[in-house]
Short mmCIF file of C-alpha atoms in Angstrom, two decimals:
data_model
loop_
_atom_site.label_atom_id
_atom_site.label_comp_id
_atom_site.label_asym_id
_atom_site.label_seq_id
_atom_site.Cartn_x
_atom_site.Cartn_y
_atom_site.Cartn_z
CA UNK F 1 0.00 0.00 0.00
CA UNK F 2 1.14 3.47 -0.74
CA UNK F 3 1.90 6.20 1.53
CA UNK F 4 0.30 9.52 1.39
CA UNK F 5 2.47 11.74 -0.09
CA UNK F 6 2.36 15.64 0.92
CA UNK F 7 2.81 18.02 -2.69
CA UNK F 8 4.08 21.47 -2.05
CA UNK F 9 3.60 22.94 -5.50
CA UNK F 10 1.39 22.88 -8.41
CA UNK F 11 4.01 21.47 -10.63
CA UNK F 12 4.50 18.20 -8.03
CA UNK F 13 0.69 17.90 -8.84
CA UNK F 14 0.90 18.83 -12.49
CA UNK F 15 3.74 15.76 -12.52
CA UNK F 16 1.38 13.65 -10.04
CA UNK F 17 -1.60 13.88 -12.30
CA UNK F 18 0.66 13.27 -15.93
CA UNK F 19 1.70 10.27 -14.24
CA UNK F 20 -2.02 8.95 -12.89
CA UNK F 21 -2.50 9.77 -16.52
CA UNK F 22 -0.30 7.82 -18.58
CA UNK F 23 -1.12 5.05 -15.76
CA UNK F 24 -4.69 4.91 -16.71
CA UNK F 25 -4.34 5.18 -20.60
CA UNK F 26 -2.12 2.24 -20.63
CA UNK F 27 -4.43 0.26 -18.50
CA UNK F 28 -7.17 1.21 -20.76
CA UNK F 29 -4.90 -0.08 -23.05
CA UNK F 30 -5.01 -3.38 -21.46
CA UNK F 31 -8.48 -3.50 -20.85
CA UNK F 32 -9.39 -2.88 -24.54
CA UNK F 33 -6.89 -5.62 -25.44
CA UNK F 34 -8.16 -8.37 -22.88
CA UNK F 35 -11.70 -7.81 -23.98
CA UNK F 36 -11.17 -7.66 -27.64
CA UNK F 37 -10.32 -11.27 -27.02
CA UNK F 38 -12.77 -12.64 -24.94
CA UNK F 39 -15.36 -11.69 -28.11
CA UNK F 40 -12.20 -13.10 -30.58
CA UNK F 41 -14.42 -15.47 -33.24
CA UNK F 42 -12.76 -18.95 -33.11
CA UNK F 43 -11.31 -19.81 -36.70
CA UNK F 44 -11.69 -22.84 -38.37
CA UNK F 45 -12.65 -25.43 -35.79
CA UNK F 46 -12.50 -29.05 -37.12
CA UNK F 47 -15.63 -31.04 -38.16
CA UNK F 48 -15.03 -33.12 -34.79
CA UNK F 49 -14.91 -29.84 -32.57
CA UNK F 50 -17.89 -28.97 -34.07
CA UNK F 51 -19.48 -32.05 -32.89
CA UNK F 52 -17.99 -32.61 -29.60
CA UNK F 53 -19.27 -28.54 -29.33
CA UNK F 54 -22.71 -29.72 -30.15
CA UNK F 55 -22.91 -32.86 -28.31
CA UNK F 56 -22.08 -30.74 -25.28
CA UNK F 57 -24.37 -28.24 -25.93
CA UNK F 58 -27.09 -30.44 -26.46
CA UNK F 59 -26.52 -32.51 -23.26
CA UNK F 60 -26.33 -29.13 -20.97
CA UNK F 61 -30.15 -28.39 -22.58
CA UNK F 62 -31.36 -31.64 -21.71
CA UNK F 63 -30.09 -31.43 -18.64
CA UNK F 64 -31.35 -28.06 -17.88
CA UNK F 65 -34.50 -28.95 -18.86
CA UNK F 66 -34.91 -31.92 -17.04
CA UNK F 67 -33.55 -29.52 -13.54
CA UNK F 68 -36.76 -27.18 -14.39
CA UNK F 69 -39.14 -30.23 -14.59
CA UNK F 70 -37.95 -31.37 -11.32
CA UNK F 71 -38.07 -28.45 -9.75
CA UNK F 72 -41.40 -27.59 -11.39
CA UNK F 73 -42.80 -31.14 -10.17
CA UNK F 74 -41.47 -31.25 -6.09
CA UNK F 75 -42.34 -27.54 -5.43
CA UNK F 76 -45.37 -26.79 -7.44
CA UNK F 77 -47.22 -27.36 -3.80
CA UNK F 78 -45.76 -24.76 -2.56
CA UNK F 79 -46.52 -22.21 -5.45
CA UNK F 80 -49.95 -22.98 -5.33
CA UNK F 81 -50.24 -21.96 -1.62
CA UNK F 82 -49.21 -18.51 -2.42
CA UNK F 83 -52.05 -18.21 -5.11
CA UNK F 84 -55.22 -16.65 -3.76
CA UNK F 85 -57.22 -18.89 -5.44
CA UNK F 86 -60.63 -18.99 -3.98
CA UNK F 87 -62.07 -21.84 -5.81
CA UNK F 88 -59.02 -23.99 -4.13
CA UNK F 89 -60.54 -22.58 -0.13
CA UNK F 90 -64.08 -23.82 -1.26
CA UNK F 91 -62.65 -27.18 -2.08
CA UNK F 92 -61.10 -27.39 1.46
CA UNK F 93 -64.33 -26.83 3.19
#
């Protein structure tokens, strides 16, 4: 961690803020670099990436949608007794 330094003239704050400066443009820099490649298309992938890419895919849906029907299925109970159904009161009678 960096001490707090005292500045006794403009121009030691003039040279402060040049330097804070050129310390954020070149970590713009960086930034603009690092996400440039995160969005970086991927060239030419082989016919079996493509598959093994879709297999996966595929398999994470599936399994996603088989997590909501669970979840649907075991707690639908309890979403229905925060409905203020009246019809469903009239039954209980």
């Amino acid at each position: 961690m960096e001490t707090v330094k005292a500045y006794n003239t403009l121009e030691e704050i003039q040279l402060r803020r040049d330097q804070l400066s050129e310390d954020i443009n070149r970590e713009g820099e960086k930034i603009v670099t690092l996400w440039n490649g995160i969005f970086k298309k991927q060239e030419n992938s082989t016919r079996g990436e493509y598959i093994a890419t879709l297999v996966a895919n595929s398999i994470t849906a599936i399994d996603a949608f088989l997590l909501v029907r669970k979840l649907i299925k075991n707690y639908s109970g309890v979403l229905d007794f925060f409905r203020k159904d009246d019809s469903k009161k009239k039954k209980r009678r």
